[in-house]
Amino acid sequence: MHELIPSPRRVADIPPSGLYVLDDETLIEAGPGTEGVARWLRTTVGAATGLPLEPGGDSDNRIVLTVDPAVERQLGPEGYRIVVDGYALRIDGGSAAGLFWAAQTFRQMLGPEAFRRAPVNPRREWTVPRVVVEDAPRFAWRGVLLDVARHFMPKDGVLRYLDLLAAHKLNVLHLHLTDDQGWRVEIERYPRLTEVGAWRARTKVGHRASPLWDERPHGGYYTKDDIREIVAYAAERHITVVPEIDVPGHSQAAIAAYPELGNTDVIDTTALSVWDTWGVNPNVLAPTDNTLAFYENVLAEVLELFPSPFVHIGGDECPKEQWKASPAAQARTAAEGLADEDELQSWFIRHFDRWLAGRGRRLVGWDEILEGRRPGGSLSPGATVSSWRGFAGGIAAARAGHDVVMCPEQQVYLDHRQAAGPDEPVPIGYVRTLEDVYRFEPVPPELTQEQAAHVLGAQANLWTEVMETQQRVDYQAFPRLAAFAETVWSALPAPGRRDYADFARRMGAHYRRLDALGVDYRPPGGPRPWQRRPGVLGRPIEGAPPIV
Ligand code: ACM
């Protein structure tokens, strides 16, 4: 019985049963296209084990890395096969990505100590069992959203999260870079976005109804070189970084920096500062030519930094009160022949949809981007929906022929509490336990097979209003992200129910891996005393909708 997470498609012992021993003489023979994975094995597994893993092919005692078109044909580009028999240890990938996921499996086979950064027991022998592993992911989009706007995560923390994603075979990092509470990416043309927009004077502690404030200034942003480093580090791990620049709502930090972006005929936007509390904010972008040009210029710099085919432009939670009150917004609505403010929002989104499509990129937006469209006012075929308010937006999108990333807040918003007990830190949202997340099924039964093919995958979202440090993010993310990883990587067992008892058994080994990685997860028995936040108000929602 294996202890791998996520569970592979097939693991079988190779008789006679036994162990393959790795030692100081073990070489890595790296075939064409496998150099990056060889480097990762040498630097990461080599550091943990103390094994030199020198390059070479002149020995039976070697790991052979190959990109194999036959594996690609059988298991797809992200598929792989590991064969450990009495001879060399062979790892074949359908592509370099498949080979990299194989390397993650191989590290798990070595044991928890292989997840440390230096050997804790230099004289120990390193072995892996004689097995064949065949594996491939269920979905191409296995994502995590990190909200670095509400609480900034310094660059080192993002790089660490990329390693944690890689260890779970997750391959998309959706970086929520802008919001009312902060602008986190350097834009050379508009320096005030970070000079003004990257910090706030103080911060609400807990839910917005809480009376508590942290009176320390909070902030930070990524320079362009920080972003280049993050993107390159991700690419070495076969992870795509999808940037999000959220418009036309969630924009108060940008308006604080450049007041002309707001509805200046409704409020005095020069009086706005970066928002210091939480919730849905009425101060949204003005639908003017100036705003469109400004964000085109921002996005032009974003496209230079992020090679991702997908660029997220938000589109969620845009209150319409200011547009209703704004003569300029009303004039724009009339000039464009739009019926109302919902159509005005759709017009705004479609502008950037066309702009991105014209530059060979695909727009992704929250499921509100489906609203307010006039007949003929369609999104480009590549436009993709992040379905967050449940499955309905995703179902509508798939039926309309758009691709979908499923991230329903009722299931995979990992800022929501993971137990009902009074000790959960700053409890918000629904109770979603490790088992609940494990039972998350991204493809709704209503979809036909053809429509279901539009479900690119799913995403777990880590919103950080009440997660002010890396430890808090760890606590909310883990262990549930391990369960999520299995829902997006591992095939759904026929007849359709996942075996939670077996997952829980394998989690025994996985907690040891997380310990070795230094992850501040929620222990199965509940938070440790220092993981609690007594006295900080949350907003638990009772009566969670059932998991389908
Ligand atoms: C969202 O949670 N507002 C996308």
Coordinates of N, CA and C and ligand atoms in Angstrom, one line a residue, residues 150 250 316-317 366 368 388 409 413 461 463, ligand 1:
R150 N -4.7 41.9 0.1 CA -5.2 42.2 1.4 C -4.1 42.1 2.5
H250 N -13.1 46.7 -6.7 CA -11.9 46.3 -6.0 C -10.7 47.2 -6.4
D316 N -15.4 41.0 -10.4 CA -16.3 40.6 -9.4 C -16.7 41.8 -8.6
E317 N -17.9 41.7 -7.9 CA -18.3 42.6 -6.9 C -18.1 44.1 -7.2
W366 N -14.0 36.6 -13.0 CA -14.9 36.0 -12.0 C -16.3 35.9 -12.7
E368 N -19.1 37.0 -12.6 CA -19.9 38.2 -13.0 C -19.6 38.6 -14.4
W388 N -17.0 31.2 -9.0 CA -16.8 31.4 -7.5 C -18.1 31.4 -6.7
E409 N -17.1 29.1 -3.8 CA -16.7 29.5 -2.4 C -17.3 28.6 -1.4
Y413 N -13.0 27.7 -0.9 CA -12.4 29.0 -0.3 C -11.8 28.6 1.0
N461 N -8.9 28.9 -3.3 CA -8.6 30.3 -3.2 C -8.3 30.6 -1.7
W463 N -8.0 33.7 0.3 CA -8.2 35.2 0.5 C -7.6 35.5 1.9
Ligands
ACM1 C1 -14.4 36.8 -4.9 O1 -14.4 36.1 -4.0 N1 -14.9 38.1 -4.8 C2 -14.0 36.4 -6.3

